[in-house]
Coordinates of C-alpha atoms and ligand atoms in Angstrom, one line a residue:
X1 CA -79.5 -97.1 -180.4
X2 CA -79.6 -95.0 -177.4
X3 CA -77.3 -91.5 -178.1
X4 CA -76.3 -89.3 -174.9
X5 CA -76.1 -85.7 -175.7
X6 CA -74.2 -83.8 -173.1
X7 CA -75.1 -80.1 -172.8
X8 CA -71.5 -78.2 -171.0
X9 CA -72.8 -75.1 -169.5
X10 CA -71.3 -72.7 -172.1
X11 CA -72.9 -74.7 -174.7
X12 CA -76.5 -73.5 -174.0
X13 CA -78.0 -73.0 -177.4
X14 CA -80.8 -75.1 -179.6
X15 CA -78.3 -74.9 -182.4
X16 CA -75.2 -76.2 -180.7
X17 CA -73.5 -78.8 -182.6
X18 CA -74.2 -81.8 -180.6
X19 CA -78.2 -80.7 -180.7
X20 CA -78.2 -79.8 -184.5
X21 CA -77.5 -82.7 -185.5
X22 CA -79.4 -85.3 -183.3
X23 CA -82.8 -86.3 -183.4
X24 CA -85.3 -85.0 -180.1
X25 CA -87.6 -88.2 -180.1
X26 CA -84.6 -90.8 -179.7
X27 CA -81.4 -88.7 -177.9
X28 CA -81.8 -88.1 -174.5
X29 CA -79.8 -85.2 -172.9
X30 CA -78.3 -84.6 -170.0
X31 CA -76.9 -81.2 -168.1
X32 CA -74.6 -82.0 -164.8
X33 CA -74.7 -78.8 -162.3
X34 CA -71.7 -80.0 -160.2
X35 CA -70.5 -78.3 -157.2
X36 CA -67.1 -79.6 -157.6
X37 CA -66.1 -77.4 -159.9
X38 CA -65.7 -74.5 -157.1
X39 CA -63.1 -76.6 -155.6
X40 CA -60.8 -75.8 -158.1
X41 CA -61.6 -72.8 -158.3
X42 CA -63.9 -70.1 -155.9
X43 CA -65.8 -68.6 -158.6
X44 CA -67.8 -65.2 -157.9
X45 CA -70.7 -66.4 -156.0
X46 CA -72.6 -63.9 -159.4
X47 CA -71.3 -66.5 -162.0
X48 CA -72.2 -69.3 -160.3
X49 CA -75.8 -68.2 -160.3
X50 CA -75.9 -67.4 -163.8
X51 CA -74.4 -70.4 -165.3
X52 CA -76.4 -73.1 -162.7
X53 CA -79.8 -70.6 -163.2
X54 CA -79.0 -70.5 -167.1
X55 CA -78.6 -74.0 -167.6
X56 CA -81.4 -74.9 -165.2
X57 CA -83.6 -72.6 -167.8
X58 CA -82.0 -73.9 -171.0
X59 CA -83.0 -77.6 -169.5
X60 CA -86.9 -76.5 -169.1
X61 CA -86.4 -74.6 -173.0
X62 CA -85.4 -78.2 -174.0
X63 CA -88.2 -80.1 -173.1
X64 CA -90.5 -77.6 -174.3
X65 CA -89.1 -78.2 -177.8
X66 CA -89.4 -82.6 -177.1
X67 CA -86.1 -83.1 -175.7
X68 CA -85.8 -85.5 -173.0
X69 CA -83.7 -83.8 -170.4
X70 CA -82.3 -85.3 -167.2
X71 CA -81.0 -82.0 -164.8
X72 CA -78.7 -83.6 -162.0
X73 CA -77.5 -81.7 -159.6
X74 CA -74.5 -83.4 -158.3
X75 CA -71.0 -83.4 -155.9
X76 CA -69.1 -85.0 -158.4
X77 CA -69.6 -84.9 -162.3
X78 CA -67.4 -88.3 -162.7
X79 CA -69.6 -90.6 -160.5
X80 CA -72.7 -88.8 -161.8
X81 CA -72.0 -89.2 -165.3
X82 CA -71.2 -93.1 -165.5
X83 CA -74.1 -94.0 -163.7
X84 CA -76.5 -92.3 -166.0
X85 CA -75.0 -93.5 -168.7
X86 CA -75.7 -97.1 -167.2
X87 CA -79.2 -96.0 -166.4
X88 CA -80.4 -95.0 -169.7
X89 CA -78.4 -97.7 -171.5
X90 CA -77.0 -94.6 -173.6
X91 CA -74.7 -96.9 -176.6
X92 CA -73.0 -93.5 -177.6
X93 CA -72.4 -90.4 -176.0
X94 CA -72.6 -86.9 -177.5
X95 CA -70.6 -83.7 -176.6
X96 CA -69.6 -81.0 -178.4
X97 CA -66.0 -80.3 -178.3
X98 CA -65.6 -77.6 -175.0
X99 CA -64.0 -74.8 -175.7
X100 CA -61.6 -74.6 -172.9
X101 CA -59.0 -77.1 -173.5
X102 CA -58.9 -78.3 -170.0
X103 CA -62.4 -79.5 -170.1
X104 CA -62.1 -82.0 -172.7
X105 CA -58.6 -83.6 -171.1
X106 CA -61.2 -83.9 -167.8
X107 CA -64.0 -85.7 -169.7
X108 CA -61.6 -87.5 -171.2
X109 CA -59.6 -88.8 -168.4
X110 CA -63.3 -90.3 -166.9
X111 CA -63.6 -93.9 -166.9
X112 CA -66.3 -94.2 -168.7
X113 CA -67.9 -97.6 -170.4
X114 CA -68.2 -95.8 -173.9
X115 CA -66.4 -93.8 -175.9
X116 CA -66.9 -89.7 -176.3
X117 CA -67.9 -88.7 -179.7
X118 CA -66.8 -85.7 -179.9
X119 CA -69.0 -83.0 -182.6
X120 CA -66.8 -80.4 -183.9
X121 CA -67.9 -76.7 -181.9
X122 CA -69.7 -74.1 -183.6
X123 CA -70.2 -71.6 -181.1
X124 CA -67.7 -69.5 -183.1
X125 CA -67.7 -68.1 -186.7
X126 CA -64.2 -69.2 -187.2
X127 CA -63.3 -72.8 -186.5
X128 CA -60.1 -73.5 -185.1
X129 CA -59.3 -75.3 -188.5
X130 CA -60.4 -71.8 -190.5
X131 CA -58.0 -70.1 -187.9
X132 CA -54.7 -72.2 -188.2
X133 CA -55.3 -71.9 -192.1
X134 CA -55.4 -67.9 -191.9
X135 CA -52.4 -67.7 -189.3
X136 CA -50.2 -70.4 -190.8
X137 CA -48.7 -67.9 -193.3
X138 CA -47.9 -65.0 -190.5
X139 CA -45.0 -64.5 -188.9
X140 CA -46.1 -62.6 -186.5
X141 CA -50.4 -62.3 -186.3
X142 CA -51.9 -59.3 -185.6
X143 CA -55.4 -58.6 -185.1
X144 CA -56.3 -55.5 -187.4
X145 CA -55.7 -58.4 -189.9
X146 CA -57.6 -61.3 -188.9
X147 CA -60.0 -58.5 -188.2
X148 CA -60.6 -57.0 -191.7
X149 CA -60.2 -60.7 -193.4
X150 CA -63.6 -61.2 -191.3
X151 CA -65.0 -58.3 -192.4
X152 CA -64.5 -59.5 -196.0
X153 CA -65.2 -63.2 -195.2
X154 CA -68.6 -62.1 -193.4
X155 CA -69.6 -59.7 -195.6
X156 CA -69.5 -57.3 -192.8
X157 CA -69.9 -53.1 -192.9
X158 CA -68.3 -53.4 -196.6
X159 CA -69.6 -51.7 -199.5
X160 CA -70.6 -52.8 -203.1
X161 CA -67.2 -53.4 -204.3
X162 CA -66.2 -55.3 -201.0
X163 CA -64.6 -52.4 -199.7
X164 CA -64.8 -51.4 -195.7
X165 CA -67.9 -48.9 -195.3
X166 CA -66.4 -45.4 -194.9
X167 CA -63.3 -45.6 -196.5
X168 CA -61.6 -47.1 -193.5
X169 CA -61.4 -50.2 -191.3
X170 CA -61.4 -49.3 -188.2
X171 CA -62.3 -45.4 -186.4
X172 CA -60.8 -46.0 -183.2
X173 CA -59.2 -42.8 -182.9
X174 CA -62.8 -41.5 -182.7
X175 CA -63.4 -43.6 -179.9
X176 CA -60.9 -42.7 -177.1
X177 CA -62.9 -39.8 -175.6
X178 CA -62.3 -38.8 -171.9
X179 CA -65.0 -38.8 -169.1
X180 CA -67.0 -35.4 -169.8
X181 CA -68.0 -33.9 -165.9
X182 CA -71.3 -35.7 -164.6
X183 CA -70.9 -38.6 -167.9
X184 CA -73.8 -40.8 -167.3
X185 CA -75.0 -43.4 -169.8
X186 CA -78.7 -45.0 -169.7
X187 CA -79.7 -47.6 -167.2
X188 CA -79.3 -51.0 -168.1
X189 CA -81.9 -53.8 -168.4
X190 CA -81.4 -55.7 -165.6
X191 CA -84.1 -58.7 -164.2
X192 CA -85.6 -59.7 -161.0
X193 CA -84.9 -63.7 -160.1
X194 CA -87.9 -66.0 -161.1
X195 CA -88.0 -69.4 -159.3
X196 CA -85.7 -71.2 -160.5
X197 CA -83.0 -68.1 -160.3
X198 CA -84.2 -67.7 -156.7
X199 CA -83.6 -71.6 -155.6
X200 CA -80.1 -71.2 -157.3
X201 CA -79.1 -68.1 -154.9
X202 CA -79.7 -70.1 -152.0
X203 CA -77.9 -72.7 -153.1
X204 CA -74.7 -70.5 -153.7
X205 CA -75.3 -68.7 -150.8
X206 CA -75.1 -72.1 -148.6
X207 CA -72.3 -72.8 -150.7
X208 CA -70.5 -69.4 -150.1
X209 CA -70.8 -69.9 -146.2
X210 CA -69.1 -72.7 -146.8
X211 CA -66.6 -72.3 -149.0
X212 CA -66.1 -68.7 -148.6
X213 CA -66.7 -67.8 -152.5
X214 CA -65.9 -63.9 -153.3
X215 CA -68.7 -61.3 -154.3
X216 CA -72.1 -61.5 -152.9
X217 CA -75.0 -63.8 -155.1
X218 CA -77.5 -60.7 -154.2
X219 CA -78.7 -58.6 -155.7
X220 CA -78.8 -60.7 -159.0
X221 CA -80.0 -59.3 -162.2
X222 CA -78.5 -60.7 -164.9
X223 CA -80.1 -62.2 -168.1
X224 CA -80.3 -66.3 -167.4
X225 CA -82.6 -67.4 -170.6
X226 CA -82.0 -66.3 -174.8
X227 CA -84.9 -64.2 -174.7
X228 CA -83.3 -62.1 -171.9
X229 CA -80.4 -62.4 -173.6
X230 CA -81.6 -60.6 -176.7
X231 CA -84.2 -58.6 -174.4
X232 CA -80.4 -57.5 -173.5
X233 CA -79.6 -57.3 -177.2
X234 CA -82.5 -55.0 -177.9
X235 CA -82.3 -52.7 -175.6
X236 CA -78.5 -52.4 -176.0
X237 CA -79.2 -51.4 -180.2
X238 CA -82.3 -49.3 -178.6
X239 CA -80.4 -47.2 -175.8
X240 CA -76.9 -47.5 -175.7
X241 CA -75.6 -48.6 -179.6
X242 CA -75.6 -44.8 -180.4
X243 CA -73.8 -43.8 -177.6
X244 CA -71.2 -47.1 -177.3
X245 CA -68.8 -45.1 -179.5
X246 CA -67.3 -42.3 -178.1
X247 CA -66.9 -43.3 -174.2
X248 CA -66.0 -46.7 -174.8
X249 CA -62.7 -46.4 -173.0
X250 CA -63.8 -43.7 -169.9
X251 CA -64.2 -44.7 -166.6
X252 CA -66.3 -43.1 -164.1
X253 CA -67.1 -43.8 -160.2
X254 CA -71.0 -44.6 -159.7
X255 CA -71.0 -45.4 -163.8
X256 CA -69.9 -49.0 -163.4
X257 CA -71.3 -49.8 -167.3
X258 CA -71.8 -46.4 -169.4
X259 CA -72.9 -46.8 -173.1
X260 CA -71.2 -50.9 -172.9
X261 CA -73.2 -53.7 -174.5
X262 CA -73.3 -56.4 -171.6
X263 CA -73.8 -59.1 -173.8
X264 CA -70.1 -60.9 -173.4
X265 CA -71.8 -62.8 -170.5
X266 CA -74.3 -64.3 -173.3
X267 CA -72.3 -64.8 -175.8
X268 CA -69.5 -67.5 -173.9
X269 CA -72.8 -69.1 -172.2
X270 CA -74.5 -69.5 -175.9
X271 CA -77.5 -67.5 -175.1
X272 CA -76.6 -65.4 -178.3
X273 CA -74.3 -66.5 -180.8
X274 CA -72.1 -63.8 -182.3
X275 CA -72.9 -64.4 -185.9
X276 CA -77.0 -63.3 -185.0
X277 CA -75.3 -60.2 -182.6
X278 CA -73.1 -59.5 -185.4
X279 CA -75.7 -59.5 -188.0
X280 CA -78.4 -57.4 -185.7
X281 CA -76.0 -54.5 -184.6
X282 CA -75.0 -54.1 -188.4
X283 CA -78.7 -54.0 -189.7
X284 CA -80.4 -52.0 -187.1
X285 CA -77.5 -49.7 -186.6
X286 CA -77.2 -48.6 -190.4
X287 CA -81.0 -48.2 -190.4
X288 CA -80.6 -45.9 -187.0
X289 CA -77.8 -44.2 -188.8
X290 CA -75.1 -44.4 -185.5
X291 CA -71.9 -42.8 -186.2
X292 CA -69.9 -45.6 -188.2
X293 CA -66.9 -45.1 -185.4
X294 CA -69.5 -46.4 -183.0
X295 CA -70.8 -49.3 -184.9
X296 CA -67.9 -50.3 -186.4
X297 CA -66.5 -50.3 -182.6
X298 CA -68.5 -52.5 -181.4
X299 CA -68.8 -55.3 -184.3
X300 CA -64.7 -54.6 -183.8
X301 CA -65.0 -56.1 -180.3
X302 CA -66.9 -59.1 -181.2
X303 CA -66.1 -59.9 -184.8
X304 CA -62.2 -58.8 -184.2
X305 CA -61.1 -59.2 -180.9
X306 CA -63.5 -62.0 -179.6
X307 CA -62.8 -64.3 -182.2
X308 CA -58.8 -63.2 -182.2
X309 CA -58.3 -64.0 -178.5
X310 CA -60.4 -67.4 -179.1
X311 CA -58.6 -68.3 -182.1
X312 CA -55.2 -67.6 -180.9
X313 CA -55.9 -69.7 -177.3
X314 CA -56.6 -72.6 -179.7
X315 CA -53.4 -71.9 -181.7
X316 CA -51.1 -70.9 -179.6
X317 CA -52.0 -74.3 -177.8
X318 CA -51.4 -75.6 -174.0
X319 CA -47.7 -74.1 -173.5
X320 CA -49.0 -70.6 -173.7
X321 CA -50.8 -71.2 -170.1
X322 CA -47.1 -70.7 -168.5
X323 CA -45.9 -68.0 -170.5
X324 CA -43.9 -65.3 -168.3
X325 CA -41.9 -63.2 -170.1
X326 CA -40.7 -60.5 -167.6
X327 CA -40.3 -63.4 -164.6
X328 CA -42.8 -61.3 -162.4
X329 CA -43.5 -63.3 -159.4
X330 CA -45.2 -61.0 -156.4
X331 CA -48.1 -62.8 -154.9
X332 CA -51.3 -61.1 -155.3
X333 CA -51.8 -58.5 -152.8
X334 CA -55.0 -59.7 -150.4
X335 CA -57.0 -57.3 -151.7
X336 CA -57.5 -59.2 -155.1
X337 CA -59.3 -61.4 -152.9
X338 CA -61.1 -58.9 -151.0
X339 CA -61.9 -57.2 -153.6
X340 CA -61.4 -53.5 -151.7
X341 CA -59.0 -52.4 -149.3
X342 CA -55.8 -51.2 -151.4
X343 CA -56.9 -47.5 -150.5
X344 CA -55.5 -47.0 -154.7
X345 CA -59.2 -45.3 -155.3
X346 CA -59.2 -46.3 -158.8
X347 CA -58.6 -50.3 -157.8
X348 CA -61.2 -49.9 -155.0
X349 CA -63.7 -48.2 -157.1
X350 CA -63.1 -51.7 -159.3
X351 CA -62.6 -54.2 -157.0
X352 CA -66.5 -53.2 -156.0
X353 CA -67.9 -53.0 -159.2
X354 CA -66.9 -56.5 -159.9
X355 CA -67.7 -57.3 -155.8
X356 CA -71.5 -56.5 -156.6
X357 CA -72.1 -57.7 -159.8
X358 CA -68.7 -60.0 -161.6
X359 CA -68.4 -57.7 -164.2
X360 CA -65.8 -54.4 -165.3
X361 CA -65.6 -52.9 -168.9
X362 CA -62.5 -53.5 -171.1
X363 CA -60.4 -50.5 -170.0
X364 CA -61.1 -50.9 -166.2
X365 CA -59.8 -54.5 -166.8
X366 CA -57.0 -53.4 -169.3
X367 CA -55.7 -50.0 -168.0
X368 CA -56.6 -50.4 -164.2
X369 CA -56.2 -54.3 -163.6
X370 CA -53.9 -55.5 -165.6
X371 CA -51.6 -52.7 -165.5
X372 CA -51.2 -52.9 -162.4
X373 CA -50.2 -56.3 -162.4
X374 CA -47.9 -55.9 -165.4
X375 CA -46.1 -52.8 -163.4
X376 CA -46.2 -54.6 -159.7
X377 CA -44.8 -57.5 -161.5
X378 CA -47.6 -59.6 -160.4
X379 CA -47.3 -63.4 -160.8
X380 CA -48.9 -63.7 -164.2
X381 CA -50.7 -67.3 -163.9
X382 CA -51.4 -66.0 -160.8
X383 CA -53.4 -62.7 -162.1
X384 CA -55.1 -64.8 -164.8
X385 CA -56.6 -67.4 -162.8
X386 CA -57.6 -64.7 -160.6
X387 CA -59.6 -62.8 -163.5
X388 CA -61.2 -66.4 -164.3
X389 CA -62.7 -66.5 -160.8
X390 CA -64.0 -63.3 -160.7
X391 CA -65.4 -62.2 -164.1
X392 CA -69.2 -62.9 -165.1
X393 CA -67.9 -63.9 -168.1
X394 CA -64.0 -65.3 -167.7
X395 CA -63.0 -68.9 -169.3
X396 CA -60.1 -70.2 -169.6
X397 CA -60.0 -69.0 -173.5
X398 CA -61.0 -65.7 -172.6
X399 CA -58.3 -64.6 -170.2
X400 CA -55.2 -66.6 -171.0
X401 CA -55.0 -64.3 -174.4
X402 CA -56.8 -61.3 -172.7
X403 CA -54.6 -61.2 -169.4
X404 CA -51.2 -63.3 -170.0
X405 CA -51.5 -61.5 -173.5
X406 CA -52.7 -58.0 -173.8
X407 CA -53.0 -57.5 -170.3
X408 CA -49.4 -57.9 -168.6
X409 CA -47.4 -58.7 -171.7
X410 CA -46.7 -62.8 -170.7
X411 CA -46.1 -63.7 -173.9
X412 CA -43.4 -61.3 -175.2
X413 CA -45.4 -59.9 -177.9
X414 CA -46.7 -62.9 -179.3
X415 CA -50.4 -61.2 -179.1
X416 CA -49.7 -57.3 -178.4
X417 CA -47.1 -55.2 -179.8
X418 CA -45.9 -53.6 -177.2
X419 CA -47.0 -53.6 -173.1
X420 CA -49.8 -52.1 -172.3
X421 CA -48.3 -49.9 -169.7
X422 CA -49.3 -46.8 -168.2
X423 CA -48.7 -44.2 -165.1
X424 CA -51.7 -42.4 -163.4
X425 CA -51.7 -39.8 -165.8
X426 CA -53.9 -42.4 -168.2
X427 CA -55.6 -42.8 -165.4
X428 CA -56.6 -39.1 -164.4
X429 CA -57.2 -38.5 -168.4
X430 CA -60.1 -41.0 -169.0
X431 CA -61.5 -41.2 -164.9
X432 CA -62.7 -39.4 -162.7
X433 CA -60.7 -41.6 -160.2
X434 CA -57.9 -39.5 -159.3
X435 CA -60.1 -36.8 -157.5
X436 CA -60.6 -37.7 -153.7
X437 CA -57.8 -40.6 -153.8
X438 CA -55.3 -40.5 -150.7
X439 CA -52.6 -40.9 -153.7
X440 CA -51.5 -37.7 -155.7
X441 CA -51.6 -38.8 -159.5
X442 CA -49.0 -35.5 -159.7
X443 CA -46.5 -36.8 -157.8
X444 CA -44.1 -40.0 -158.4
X445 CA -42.1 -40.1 -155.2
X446 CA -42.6 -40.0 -151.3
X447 CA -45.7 -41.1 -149.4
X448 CA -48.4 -39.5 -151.3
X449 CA -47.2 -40.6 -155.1
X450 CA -49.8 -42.5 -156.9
X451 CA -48.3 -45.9 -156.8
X452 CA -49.2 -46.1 -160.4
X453 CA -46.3 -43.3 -161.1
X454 CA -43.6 -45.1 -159.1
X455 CA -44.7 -48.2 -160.4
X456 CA -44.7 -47.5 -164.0
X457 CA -40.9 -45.6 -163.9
X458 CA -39.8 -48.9 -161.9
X459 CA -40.8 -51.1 -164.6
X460 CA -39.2 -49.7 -167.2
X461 CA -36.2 -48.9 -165.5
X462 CA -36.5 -52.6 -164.4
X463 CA -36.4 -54.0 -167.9
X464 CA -34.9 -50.7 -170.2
X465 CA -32.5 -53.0 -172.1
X466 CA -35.4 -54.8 -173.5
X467 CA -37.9 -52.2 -174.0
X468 CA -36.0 -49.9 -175.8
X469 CA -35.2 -52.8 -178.7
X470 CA -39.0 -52.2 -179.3
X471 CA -40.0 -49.1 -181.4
X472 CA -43.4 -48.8 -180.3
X473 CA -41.8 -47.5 -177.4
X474 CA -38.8 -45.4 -178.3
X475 CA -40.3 -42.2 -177.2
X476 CA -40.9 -43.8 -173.0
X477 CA -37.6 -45.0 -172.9
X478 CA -36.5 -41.3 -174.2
X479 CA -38.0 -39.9 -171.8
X480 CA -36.8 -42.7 -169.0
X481 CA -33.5 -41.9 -170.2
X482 CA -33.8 -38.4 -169.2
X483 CA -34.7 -39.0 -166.0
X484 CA -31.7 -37.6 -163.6
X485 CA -30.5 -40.6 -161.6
X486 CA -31.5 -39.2 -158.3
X487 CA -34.8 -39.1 -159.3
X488 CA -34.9 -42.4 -160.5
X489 CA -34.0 -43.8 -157.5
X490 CA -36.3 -42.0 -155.6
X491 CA -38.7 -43.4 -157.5
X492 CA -37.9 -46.9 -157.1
X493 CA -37.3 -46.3 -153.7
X494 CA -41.2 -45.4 -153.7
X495 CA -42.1 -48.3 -155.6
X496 CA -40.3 -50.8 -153.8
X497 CA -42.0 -49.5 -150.4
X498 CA -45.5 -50.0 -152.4
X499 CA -44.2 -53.5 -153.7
X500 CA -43.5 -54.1 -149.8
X501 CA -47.0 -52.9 -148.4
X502 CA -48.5 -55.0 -151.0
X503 CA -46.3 -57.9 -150.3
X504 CA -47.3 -57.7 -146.8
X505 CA -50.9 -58.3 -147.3
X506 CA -50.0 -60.8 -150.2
X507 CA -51.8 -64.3 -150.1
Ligands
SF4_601 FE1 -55.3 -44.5 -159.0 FE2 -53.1 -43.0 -158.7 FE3 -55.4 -41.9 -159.5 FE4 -55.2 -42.8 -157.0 S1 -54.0 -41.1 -157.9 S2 -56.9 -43.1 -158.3 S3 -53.9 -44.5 -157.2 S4 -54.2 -43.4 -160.6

């Protein structure tokens, strides 16, 4: 019998599932790089290079451990699919099950002449099964939970009696330090294309001119094989692990990555799996002796929130995609698309960071990105979509949870407590933003206020009845309360003349 194995380009790892378990000398495996994929969406013309230049790499990896591979580049994955099948005479086809759910309704709705066996993923260290039977009893599911169960389940920065390393489970008080003047952190390892990278960026560059993809495929230096990716790995633990801690959540112009890992792009491809990342930062970090707020940080990020966000998408199932609690429906102002051109320094400063290279830390996405589309009422699907597209590494999985969720409150709490709202003063305290902006972060009304000021009074004032039911955020709507009403509407006057001038340049 002839078994098909096919690779998805997130699932690019000798150990994947649907690999594990087959046998090299009788499967044959296939990998489909097909351009139609950008006509559903206009990915970053970065990402596109990474995943086609990764999975061209992970093909040439596979032969050299006795796979047969067939690479076919393709317009159409549907048309390309069947006919190999045929080809080969495969009798029973191999995938491991996506993890975006929209993937596996595509593959299924093919007309193909055999049935999909479908091997159970294992890209994460908590199924989707292990999940539901942790978050059946909740009510409601917090994180911090599911977090320290997987420090327990893992074995992870405990002590000898099972209890969390330090005293406490997470330090992230110690971790919310603002810029310092001239903050720097080390240069990144970055890599010049080979070959097969080069061949790639034409490819997306014909394809750009075309289709008119945002960001620019040059320069490209991200890792596109696993022994980049944990060249990344090592030099992350080497320069920037004892650093990661305190400056995790500053932002500063010309600093587009500080002391952050860079390994998120890895991870949702399969380059690294997170149990390996898990288990390296842990060893080599106690044997360094970084602060335990840092290390503990950054296992946080991967152990807690990555496998939170990725176990909830699965759980919270296909409804959660329309989720809008606060009926925000503004179009995205055009420079989304553009990526520049708000003249809010702090967006432009982002829009370009992700322009050259796909990618943003956490708090420029959270704190800057999101919050402004949770306080301009930005359509929400809208937003998410929108962060798909752009990011180096954005799946469906990742940002439904991460934007609809955290980022502009979509689901009414289901994921975060409370929204994750804040005026320009957040903005000034942990960037460097605020100085030379045509906006003053001081002021909330007239033509100079920092739209983030205007913006932020406007929402609450917008939806007061609900917010202050919720105790997270008694002491805003005190001080909302206290507002005098001339003031207030001076400040909603200035935030419905931003609304407009965004409006106007909406797409
Ligand atoms: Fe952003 Fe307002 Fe600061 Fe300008 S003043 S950078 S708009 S927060």
């Amino acid at each position: 019998m002839t078994i098909g194995i096919w690779v998805l380009g997130d699932q690019l790892n000798l150990q994947q599932a649907a690999l594990a378990g087959a046998d090299p000398t009788t499967a044959r495996v296939l990998l489909l790089e097909s351009s139609s994929v950008i006509e559903r969406r206009a990915y970053h013309a970065q990402k596109l290079v990474l995943v086609w230049s990764a999975m061209r790499h992970f093909a040439a990896d596979l032969r050299a451990q006795g796979w047969t591979v067939d690479y076919l580049q393709t317009e159409r994955f549907s048309s390309a699919l069947g006919e190999w099948v045929e080809q080969h005479g495969i009798q029973e086809l191999h995938v491991m099950e996506p993890v975006d759910r929209g993937f596996r309704a595509a593959i299924e709705r093919l007309p193909l002449p055999l049935p999909v066996h479908w091997i159970a993923n294992n890209a994460f260290l908590w199924s989707r099964e292990a999940f539901a039977a942790w978050a059946t009893p909740y009510k409601q599911l917090r994180m911090e939970l599911f977090y320290r169960e997987g420090r327990k389940r893992f074995g992870v920065l405990l002590d000898e009696d099972g209890e969390p390393l330090g005293g406490q489970w997470n330090y992230d008080q110690e971790n919310r330090k603002p810029p310092t003047k001239g903050l720097s952190g080390p240069e990144p390892l970055w890599f010049e294309p080979d070959a097969t990278t080069a061949a790639v960026i034409e490819k997306v560059s014909a394809l750009q001119e075309r289709h008119g993809l945002p960001g620019s495929p040059e320069p490209f230096r991200w890792a596109v094989t696993r022994e980049q990716a944990l060249a990344v790995l090592d030099h992350f633990i080497a320069t920037r692990l004892p650093g990661f801690g305190p400056f995790q959540d500053a932002m500063v112009s010309g600093e587009p990555t500080l002391w952050h890992a860079l390994l998120s792009p890895y991870l949702n491809l399969g380059l690294l799996h997170p149990l390996e990342v898990i288990q390296r930062l842990e060893t080599e970090g106690l044997a360094q002796q970084v602060p335990l707020a840092g290390l503990e940080g950054v296992i946080r990020q991967i152990l807690g929130w990555r496998e939170y966000t990725h176990g909830l998408y699965h759980w919270f199932g296909e409804d959660y995609a329309s989720v809008n609690h606060f009926e925000a429906n503004a179009p995205l102002p055009s420079w989304f698309e553009a990526l520049g051109g708000s003249g809010l320094r702090c967006l432009d400063t982002v829009f370009g960071e992700i322009k050259a290279t796909g990618y943003a830390h956490h708090i420029q996405r959270l704190m800057v990105l999101a919050n402004y589309g949770l306080l301009a009422g930005l359509d929400p699907q809208a937003l998410t979509a929108w962060f798909h597209r752009m990011f180096i590494d954005g799946y469906d999985w990742v940002m439904l949870t991460n934007v609809l969720g955290m980022g502009v409150f979509a689901d009414g709490g289901r994921l975060a407590s409370k929204p994750y709202a804040a005026s320009g003063n957040y903005i000034k305290r942990m960037s460097n933003y605020c100085k030379g902006c045509s906006y003053d972060v001081k002021q909330r009304t007239g033509p100079k206020a920092c739209p983030f000021n205007s913006l932020y009074w406007d929402f609450l004032a917008r939806h007061e009845p609900e917010l202050k039911r919720n105790h997270r955020m008694g002491l805003v709507m005190k001080q909302l309360s206290k507002l005098p009403e001339e003031e207030l509407a001076a400040i909603r006057s200035s935030a419905a003349n931003h609304r407009a001038l965004a409006a106007a340049g909406s797409n």
